[in-house]
Structures are given as structure tokens and as C-alpha cells.
mmCIF file of C-alpha atoms in Angstrom:
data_model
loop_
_atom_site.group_PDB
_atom_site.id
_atom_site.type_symbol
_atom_site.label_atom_id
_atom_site.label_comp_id
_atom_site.label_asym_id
_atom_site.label_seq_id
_atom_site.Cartn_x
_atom_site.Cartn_y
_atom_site.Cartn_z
ATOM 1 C CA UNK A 1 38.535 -40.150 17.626
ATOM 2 C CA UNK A 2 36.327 -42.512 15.551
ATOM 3 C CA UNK A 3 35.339 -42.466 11.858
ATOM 4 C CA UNK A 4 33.309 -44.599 9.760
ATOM 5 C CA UNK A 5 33.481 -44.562 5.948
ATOM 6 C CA UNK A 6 33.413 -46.517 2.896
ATOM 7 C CA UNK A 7 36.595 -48.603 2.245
ATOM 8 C CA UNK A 8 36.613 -47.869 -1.567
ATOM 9 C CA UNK A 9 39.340 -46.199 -3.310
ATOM 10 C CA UNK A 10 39.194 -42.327 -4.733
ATOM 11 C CA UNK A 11 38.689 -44.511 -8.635
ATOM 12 C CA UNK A 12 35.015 -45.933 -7.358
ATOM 13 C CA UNK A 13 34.100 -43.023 -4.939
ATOM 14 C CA UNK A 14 34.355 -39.856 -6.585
ATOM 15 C CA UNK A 15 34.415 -36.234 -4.439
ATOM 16 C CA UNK A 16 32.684 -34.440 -6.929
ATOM 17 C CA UNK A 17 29.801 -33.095 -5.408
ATOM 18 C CA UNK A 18 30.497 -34.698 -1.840
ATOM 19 C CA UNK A 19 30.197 -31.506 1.128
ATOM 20 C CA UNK A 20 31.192 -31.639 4.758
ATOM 21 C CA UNK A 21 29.231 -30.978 7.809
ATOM 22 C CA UNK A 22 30.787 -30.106 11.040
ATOM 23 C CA UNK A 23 28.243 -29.851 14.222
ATOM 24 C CA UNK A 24 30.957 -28.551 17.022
ATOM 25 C CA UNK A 25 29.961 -28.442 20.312
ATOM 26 C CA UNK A 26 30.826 -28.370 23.603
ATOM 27 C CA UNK A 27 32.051 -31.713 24.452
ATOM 28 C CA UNK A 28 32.637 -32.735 20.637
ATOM 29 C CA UNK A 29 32.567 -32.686 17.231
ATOM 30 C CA UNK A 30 30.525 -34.229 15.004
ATOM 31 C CA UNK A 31 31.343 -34.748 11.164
ATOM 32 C CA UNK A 32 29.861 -36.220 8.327
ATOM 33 C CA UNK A 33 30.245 -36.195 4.196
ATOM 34 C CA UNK A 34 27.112 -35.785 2.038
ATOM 35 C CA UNK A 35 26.574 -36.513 -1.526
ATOM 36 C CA UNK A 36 25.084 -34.523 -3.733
ATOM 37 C CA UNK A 37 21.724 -36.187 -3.163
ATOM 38 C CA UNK A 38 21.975 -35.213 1.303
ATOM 39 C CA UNK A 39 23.134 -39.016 1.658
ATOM 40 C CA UNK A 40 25.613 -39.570 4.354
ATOM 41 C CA UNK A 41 28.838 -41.122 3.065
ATOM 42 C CA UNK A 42 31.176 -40.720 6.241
ATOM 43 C CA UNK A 43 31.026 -39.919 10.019
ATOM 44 C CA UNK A 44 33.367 -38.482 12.610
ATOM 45 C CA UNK A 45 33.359 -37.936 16.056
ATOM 46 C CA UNK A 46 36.274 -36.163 18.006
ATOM 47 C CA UNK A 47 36.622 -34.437 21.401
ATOM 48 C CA UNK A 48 35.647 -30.618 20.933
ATOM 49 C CA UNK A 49 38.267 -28.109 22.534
ATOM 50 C CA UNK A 50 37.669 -25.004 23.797
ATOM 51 C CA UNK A 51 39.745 -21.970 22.747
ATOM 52 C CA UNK A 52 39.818 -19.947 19.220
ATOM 53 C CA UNK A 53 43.210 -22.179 18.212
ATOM 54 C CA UNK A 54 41.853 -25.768 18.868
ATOM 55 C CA UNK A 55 38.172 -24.736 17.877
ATOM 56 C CA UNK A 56 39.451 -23.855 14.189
ATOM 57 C CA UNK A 57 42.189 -26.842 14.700
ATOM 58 C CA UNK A 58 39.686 -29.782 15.669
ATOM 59 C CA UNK A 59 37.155 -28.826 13.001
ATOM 60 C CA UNK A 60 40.035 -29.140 10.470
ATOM 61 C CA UNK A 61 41.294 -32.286 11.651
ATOM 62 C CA UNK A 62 37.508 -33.251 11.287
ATOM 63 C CA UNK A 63 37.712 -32.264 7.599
ATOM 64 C CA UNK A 64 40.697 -34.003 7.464
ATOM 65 C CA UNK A 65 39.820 -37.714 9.024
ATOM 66 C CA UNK A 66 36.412 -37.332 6.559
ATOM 67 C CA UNK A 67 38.042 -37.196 3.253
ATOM 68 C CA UNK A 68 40.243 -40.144 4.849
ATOM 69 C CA UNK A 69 37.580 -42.430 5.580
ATOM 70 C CA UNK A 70 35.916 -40.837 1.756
ATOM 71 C CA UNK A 71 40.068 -42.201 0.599
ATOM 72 C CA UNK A 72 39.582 -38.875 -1.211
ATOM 73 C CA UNK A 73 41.861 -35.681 -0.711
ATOM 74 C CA UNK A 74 40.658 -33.154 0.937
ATOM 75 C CA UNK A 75 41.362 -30.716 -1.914
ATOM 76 C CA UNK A 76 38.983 -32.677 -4.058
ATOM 77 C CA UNK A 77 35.826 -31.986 -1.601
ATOM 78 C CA UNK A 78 33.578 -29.207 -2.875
ATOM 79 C CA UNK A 79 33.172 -27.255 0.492
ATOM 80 C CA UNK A 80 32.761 -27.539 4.469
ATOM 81 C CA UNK A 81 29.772 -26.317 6.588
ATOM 82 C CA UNK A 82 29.858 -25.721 10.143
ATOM 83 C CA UNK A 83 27.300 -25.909 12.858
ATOM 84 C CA UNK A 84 28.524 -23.632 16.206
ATOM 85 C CA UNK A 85 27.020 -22.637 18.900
ATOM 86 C CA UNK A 86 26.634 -18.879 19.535
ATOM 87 C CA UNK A 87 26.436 -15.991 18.249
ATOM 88 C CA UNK A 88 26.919 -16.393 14.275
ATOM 89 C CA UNK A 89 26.913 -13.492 11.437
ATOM 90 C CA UNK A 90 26.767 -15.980 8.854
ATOM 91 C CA UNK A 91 27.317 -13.540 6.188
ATOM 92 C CA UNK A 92 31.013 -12.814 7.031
ATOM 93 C CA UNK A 93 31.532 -16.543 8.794
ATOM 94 C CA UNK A 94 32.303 -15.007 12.220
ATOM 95 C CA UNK A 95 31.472 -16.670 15.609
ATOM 96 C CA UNK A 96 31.401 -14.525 18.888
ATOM 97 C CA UNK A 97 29.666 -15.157 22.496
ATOM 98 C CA UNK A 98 30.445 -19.054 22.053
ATOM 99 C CA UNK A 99 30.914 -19.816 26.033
ATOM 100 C CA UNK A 100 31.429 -23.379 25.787
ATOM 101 C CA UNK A 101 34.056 -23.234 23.514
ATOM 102 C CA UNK A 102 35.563 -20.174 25.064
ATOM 103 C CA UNK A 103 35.013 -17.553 22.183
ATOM 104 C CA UNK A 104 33.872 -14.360 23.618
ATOM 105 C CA UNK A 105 32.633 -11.376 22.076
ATOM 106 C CA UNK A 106 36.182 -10.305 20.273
ATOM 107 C CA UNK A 107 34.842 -13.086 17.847
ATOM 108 C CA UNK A 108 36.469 -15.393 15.509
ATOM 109 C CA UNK A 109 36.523 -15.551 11.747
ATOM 110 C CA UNK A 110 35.881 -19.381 11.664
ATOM 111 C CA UNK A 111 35.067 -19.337 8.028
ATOM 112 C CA UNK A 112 38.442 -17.257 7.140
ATOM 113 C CA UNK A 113 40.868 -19.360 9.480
ATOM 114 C CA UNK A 114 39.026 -23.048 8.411
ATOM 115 C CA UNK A 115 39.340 -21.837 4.859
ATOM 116 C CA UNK A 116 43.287 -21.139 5.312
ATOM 117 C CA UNK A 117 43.647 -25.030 7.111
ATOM 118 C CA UNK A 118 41.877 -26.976 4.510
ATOM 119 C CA UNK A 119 42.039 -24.703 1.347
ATOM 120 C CA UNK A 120 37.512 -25.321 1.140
ATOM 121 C CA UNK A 121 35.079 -22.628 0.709
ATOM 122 C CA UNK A 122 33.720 -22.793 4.199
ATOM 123 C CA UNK A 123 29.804 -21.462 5.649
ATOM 124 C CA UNK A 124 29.417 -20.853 8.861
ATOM 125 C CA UNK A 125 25.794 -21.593 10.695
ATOM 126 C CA UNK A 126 24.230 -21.190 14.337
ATOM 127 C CA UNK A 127 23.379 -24.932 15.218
ATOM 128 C CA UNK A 128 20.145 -24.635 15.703
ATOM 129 C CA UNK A 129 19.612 -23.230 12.315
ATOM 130 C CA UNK A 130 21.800 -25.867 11.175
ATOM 131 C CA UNK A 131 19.824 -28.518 12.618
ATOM 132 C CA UNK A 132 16.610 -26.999 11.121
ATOM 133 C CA UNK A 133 17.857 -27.666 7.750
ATOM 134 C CA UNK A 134 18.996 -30.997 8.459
ATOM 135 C CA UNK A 135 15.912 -32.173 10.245
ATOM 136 C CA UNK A 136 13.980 -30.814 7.175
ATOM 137 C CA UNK A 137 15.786 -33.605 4.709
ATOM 138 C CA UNK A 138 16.583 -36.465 7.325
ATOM 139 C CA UNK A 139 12.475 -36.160 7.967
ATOM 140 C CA UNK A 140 11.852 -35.943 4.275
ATOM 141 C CA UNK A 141 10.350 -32.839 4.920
ATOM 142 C CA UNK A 142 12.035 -30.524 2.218
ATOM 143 C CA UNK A 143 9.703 -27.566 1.369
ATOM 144 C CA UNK A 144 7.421 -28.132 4.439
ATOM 145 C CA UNK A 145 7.113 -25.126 6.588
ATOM 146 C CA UNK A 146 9.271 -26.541 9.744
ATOM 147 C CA UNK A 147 10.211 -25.258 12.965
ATOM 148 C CA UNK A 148 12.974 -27.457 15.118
ATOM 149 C CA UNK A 149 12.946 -27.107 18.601
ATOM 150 C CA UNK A 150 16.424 -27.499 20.427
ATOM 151 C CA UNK A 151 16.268 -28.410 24.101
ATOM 152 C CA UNK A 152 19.136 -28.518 25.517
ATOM 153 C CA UNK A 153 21.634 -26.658 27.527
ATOM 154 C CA UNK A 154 19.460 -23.944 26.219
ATOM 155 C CA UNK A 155 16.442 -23.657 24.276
ATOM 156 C CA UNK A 156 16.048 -22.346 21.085
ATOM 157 C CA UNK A 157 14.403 -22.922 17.494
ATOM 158 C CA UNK A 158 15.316 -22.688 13.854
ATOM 159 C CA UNK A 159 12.630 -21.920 10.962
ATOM 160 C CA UNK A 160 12.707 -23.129 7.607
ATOM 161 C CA UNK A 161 9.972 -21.617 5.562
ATOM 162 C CA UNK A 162 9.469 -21.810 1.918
ATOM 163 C CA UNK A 163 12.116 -24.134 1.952
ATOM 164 C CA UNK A 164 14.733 -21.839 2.676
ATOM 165 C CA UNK A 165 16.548 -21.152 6.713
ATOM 166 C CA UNK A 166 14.528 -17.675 7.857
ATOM 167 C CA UNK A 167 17.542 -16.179 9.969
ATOM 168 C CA UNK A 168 15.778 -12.985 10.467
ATOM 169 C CA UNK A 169 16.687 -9.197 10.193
ATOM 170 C CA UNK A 170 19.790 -9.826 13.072
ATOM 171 C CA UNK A 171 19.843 -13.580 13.264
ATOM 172 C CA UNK A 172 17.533 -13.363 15.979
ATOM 173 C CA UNK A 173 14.853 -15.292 14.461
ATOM 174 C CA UNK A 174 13.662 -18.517 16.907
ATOM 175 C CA UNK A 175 15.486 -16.861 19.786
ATOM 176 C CA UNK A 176 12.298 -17.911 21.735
ATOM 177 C CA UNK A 177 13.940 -19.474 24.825
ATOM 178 C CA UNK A 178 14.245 -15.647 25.925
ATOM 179 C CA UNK A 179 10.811 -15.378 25.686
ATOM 180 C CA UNK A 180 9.527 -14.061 29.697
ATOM 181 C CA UNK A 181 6.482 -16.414 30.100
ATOM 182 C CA UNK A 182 6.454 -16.454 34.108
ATOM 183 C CA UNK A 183 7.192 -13.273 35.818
ATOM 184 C CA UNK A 184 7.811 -15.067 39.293
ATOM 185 C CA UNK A 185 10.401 -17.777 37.587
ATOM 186 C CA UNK A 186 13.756 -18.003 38.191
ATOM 187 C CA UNK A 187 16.436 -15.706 36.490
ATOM 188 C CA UNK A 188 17.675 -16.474 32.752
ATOM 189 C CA UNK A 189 21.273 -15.871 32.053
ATOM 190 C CA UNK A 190 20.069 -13.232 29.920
ATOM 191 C CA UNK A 191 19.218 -11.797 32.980
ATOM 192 C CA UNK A 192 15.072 -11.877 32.165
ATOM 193 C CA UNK A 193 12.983 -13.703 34.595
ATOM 194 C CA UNK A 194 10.934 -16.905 34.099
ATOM 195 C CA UNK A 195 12.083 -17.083 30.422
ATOM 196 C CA UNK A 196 11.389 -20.480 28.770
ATOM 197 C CA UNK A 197 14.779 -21.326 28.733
ATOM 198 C CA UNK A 198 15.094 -20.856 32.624
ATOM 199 C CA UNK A 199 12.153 -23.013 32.832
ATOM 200 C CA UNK A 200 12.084 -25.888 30.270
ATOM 201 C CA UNK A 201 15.865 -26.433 29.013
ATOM 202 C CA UNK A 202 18.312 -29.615 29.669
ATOM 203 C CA UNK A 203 19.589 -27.463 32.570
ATOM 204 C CA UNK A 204 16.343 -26.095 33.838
ATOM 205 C CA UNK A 205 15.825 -29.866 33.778
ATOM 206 C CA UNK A 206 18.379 -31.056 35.625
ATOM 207 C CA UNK A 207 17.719 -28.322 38.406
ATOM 208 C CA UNK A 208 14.049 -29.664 38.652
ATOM 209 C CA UNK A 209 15.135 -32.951 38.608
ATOM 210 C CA UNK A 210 18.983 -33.816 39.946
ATOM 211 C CA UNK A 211 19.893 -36.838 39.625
ATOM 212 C CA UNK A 212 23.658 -38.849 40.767
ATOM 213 C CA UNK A 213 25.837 -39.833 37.518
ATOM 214 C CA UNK A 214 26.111 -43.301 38.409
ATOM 215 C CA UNK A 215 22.184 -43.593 38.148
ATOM 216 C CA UNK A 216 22.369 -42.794 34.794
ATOM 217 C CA UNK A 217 23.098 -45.397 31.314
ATOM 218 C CA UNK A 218 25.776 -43.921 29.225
ATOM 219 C CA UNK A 219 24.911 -40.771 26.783
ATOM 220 C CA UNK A 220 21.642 -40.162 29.261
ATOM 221 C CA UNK A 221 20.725 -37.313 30.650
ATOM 222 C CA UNK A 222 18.510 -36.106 33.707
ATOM 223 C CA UNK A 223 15.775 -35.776 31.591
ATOM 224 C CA UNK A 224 15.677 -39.887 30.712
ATOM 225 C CA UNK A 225 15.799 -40.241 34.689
ATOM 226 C CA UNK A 226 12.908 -38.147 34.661
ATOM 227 C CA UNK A 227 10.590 -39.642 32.119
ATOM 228 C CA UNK A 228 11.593 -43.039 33.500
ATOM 229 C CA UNK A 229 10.455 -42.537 37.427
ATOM 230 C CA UNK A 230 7.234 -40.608 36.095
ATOM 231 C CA UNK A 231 6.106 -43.890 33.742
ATOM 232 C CA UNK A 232 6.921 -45.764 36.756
ATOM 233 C CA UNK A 233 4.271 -43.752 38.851
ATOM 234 C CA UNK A 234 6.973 -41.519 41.109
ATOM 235 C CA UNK A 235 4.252 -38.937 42.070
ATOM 236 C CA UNK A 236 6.667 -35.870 42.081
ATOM 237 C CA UNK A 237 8.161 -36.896 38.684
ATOM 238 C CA UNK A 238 4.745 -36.994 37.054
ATOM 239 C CA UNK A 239 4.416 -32.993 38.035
ATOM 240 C CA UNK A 240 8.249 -31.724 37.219
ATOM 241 C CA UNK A 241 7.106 -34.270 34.107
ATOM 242 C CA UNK A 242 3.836 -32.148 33.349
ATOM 243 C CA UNK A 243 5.013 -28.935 33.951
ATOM 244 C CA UNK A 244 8.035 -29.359 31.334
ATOM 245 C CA UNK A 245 5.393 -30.608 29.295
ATOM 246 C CA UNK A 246 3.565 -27.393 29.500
ATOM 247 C CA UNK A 247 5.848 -25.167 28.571
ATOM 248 C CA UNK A 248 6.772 -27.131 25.450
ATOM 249 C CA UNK A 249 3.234 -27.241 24.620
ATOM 250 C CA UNK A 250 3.228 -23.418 25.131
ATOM 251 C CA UNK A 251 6.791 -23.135 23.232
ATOM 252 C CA UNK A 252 4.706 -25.047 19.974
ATOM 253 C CA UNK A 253 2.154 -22.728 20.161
ATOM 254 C CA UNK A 254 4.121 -19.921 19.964
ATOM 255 C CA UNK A 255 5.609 -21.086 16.936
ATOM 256 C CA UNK A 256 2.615 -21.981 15.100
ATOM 257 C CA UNK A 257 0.544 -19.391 16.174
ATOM 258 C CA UNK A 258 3.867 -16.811 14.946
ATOM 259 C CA UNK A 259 4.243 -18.397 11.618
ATOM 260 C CA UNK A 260 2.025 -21.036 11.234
ATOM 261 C CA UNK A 261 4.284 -23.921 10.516
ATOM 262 C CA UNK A 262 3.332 -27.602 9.228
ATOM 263 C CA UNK A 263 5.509 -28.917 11.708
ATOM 264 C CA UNK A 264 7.436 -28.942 14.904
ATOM 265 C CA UNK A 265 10.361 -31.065 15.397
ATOM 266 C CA UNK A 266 11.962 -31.368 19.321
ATOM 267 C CA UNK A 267 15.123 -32.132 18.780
ATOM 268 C CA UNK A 268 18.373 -31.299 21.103
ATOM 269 C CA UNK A 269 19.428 -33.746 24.158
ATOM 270 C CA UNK A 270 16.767 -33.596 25.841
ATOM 271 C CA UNK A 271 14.463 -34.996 22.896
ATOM 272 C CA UNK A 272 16.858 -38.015 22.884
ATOM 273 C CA UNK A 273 14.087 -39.430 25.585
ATOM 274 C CA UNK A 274 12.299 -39.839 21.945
ATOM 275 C CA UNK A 275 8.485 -40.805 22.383
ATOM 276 C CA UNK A 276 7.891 -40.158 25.406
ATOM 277 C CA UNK A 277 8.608 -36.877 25.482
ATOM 278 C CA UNK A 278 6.420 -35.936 22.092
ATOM 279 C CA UNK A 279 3.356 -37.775 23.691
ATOM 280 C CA UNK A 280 3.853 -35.544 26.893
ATOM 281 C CA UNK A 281 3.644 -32.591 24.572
ATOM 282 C CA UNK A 282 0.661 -33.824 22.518
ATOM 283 C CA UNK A 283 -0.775 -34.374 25.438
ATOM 284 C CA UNK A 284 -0.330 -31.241 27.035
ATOM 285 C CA UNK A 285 -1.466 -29.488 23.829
ATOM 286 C CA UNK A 286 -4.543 -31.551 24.163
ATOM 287 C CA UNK A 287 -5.581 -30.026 27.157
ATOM 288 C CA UNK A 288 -4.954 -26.461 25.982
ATOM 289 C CA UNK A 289 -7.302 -27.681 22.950
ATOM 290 C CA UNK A 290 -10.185 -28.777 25.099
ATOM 291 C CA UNK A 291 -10.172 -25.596 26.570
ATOM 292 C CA UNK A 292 -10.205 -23.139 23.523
ATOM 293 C CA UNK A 293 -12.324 -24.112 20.294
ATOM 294 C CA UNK A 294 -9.547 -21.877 18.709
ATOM 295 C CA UNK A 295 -6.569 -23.971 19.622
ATOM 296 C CA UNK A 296 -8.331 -27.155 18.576
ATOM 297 C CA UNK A 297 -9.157 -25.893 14.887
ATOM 298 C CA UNK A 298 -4.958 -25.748 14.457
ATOM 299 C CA UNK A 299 -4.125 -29.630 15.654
ATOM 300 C CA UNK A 300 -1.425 -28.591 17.004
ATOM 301 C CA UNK A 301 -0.946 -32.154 18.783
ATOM 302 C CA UNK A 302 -0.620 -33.706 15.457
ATOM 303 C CA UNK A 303 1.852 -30.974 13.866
ATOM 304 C CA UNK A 304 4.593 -32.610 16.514
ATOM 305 C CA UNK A 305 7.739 -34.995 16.028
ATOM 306 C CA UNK A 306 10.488 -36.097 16.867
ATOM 307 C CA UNK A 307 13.896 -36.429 15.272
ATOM 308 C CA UNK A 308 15.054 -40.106 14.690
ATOM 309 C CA UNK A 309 17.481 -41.692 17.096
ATOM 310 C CA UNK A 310 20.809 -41.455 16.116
ATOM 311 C CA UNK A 311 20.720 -38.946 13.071
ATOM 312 C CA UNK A 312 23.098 -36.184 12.822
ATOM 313 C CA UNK A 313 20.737 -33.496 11.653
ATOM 314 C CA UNK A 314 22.845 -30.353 12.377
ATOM 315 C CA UNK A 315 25.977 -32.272 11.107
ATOM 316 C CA UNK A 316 23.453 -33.019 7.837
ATOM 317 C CA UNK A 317 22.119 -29.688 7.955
ATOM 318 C CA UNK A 318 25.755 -27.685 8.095
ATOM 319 C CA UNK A 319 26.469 -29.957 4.830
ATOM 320 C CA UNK A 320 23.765 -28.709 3.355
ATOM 321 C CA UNK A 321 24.357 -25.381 4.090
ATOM 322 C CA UNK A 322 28.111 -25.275 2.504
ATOM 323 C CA UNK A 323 28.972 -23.063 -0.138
ATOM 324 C CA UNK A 324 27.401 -23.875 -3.551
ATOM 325 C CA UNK A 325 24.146 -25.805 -1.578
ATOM 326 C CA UNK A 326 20.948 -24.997 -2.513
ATOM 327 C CA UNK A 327 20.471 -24.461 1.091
ATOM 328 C CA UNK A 328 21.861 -21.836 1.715
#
């Protein structure tokens, strides 16, 4: 476990106001505090374990080690959001279908149990929709129409529009990794074929594109391996390169031709390659452009970013999404 926080004393840095973001996933958990203002005061990072028990138990030891590093108590926070991948009814804080962490469909009341461990008001959020929000402020792009664009083990995206998280009638809103857009692609776990997520994810990736651990820097992924041989002119890397390209492209269009937003954020692990990977999109949305006097009246190149290295925007998000944020 590691934390970072502000060495001051509960007389100079006051809880009032200060939420608490939890972004759990598979292989950890990611915490921060936020002021009133969205400013980070704290981070922590633990090891995420998978069961009901240790899910609820490593998110409160989360809460716990935050209000530590804030030398606050924990009672004197004003609320805890949570991040989770899965299915999420975030109306009765209940996660089910949450494979990686080994919640199946029974589901769990995370909101209920967290609540009980740390005595908080507690939200619970789908990441992605978490991540939305907190791309939104880290990009200074509070009441912009947004979409953010999560590639990685699977693909999805969260909306914000009008400055508020569109979740949809069922949640289902941004589910467009399930989207069929080749009907002689490969099979999607949700048992589709050729679905943009079977085609363009972190693991569609790494099919397209395996690569040996040891060939890898730490916290890098296939997809860096990738990017890296095509810039250095490896012929088959340019194409897997292209076509993953493509079907972003074609995954930005759908969202701004659906609901028109001001901008796209890529986000998720395999947007950790950063630059790179939004030029390969512009670019491929360039070529759709020059081919359709439609497509070129939208920009889309220009509507597409990145989020900066090293922010925790779903931790940010989740904080912003706690009970009593104007978020939610």
C-alpha cells in the first residue's frame, strides 16, 4: 500500500467539504480526497481483491488510509464515491456481473455494506461513467458536452451532457463496445460477432499484437509495444496499428454523430500510449473526411484528446459523484 498526503494536522486542514473517490479495479485500488473545489488533497493505491468480503473490505481500508494521510477522522469526511466495474444500479448502490472482482449476478449492496464500515454516505458508479465525470473537470471541461472513451480490457464510453452523467433509461447508455460493426469478426463475450470490443479493446489488442512480458517497461501494455515497432517502420505493426486506428475513428463517429458531443476523450490503458495513439485516430478520421464532404463539415479530428498522464480521473470523477456533489 502507498499513500501520499499533506503532513498538516486536522487544526490547518479541515474535512469539511473534503469527499473520497475510490476507482476499484481488478488489480487495485485507487483512492484520492477532493476538496470542495475537485482539488486532489490525498492519494492511495492498494492491491484490489476479488470476492464480495475483501471488495467492500479494501475499499474501506482505502477510506481509511485517506483520512490518515488528510490526519483527519474518517467520521469527519462528508461522503465516499466509488468507481466499479460492472454492472451498477446506481440508484440502490448495488454491483452485480463484476468478473474481475468475482461478484456475479447475486449482486452486492456496495453502497449499504461500505456505509456500515466507515459510517459515510456512500454512491456507487460504473467506472466508465465515473471517469467521464472526472475527465470532464481534470480537462477543465465542466459543462462541455463530453464523451470518454475507455479502452481497455473492454471498451466502453461514458456521456456527460449538459453537464450532468447521461446513464440512460437502464444504465446502458455508452455500452458501444457491443456495437456488431464486422459480421465476419471474431466472437464478443457477449456472444455478438465482430463487436468493437472484440476488435479494438486492450485485449483485442494484445491478441493482434502478443508480445513476451519481459519486452515490456513496467506499467506497459501490448499496445505501447505496438505503437513503438509501428513508429519504428515494423511493416505488420503499421497495419494491426491502422486498423485499431479505424475502428476508434469509427467508435468517435458514432458518438458524435449519436449525440453530437464537443469532445472525445480516449482514456483507459490503452490510451496510456498518450499521443500517439490520438494522432492515429485523427488521422484515421482524416481519411474518412476526405472521403465524405459530410464527415468533414463535423471536424471530428479536432473534437479528440487525450487524458493527461498520470491523472486519476475515475478516482476524481467517483469523488465527484459522492453524496451531496453537484455531480451527481
Amino acid at each position: 500500500m502507498s499513500a501520499t498526503g499533506p503532513a498538516n494536522s486536522p487544526a490547518n486542514s479541515p474535512a469539511d467539504g473534503v469527499h473520497l473517490g475510490l476507482d476499484i479495479g481488478g488489480t487495485k485500488v485507487l483512492g484520492v480526497a477532493v476538496d470542495a473545489a475537485g482539488g486532489v488533497l490525498a492519494e492511495v493505491r492498494l492491491a484490489s481483491e476479488p470476492g464480495p468480503e475483501r471488495v467492500v473490505a479494501v475499499a474501506a481500508e482505502a477510506a481509511r488510509s485517506l483520512a490518515g494521510a488528510l490526519g483527519a477522522p474518517l467520521d469527519a469526511l462528508a461522503g465516499i464515491g466509488v468507481g466499479v466495474p460492472g454492472v451498477v444500479d446506481a440508484r440502490r448502490g448495488v454491483l452485480s456481473h463484476a468478473v474481475n472482482l468475482g461478484v456475479d449476478g447475486e449482486g452486492l449492496a456496495l453502497a449499504d455494506r461500505l456505509r456500515e464500515r466507515t459510517g459515510l454516505p456512500v454512491a456507487v458508479e460504473n467506472d466508465v461513467n465515473a471517469a467521464a465525470v472526472g475527465a470532464a473537470r481534470v480537462l477543465g471541461l465542466d459543462g462541455t458536452d463530453l464523451a470518454y472513451l475507455s479502452i481497455g480490457t473492454g471498451l466502453a464510453a461514458g456521456l456527460v451532457l449538459g453537464g450532468r452523467l447521461h446513464r440512460g433509461t437502464r444504465g446502458g447508455a455508452g455500452e458501444i463496445g457491443h456495437l456488431p460493426v464486422d459480421p465476419l469478426g471474431p466472437v464478443c463475450p457477449c456472444g455478438q460477432r465482430g463487436c468493437l470490443e472484440a476488435l479494438v479493446s486492450g485485449s483485442a489488442i494484445a491478441r493482434a499484437w502478443p508480445v513476451e512480458p519481459e519486452a515490456l517497461a513496467p506499467g506497459e501494455g501490448p499496445s505501447h509495444a505496438l505503437f513503438r515497432a509501428a513508429a519504428a517502420g515494423d511493416e505488420k505493426a503499421g497495419q494491426v496499428r491502422d486498423r485499431v486506428a479505424d475502428h476508434l475513428a469509427a467508435a468517435v463517429q458514432l458518438l458524435v454523430l449519436t449525440v453530437d458531443v464537443d469532445v472525445v476523450v480516449l482514456g483507459g490503458g490503452v490510451a496510456e500510449v498518450g499521443e500517439r495513439l490520438r494522432l492515429a485516430v485523427a488521422s484515421a478520421l482524416s481519411r474518412r473526411a476526405r472521403a465524405s464532404a459530410f464527415l468533414a463539415s463535423l471536424d471530428l479530428p479536432a473534437r479528440v484528446t487525450t487524458v493527461p498522464q498520470g491523472r486519476p480521473v475515475a478516482a476524481v470523477g467517483a469523488a465527484l459523484l459522492a453524496p451531496g456533489r453537484e455531480a451527481r
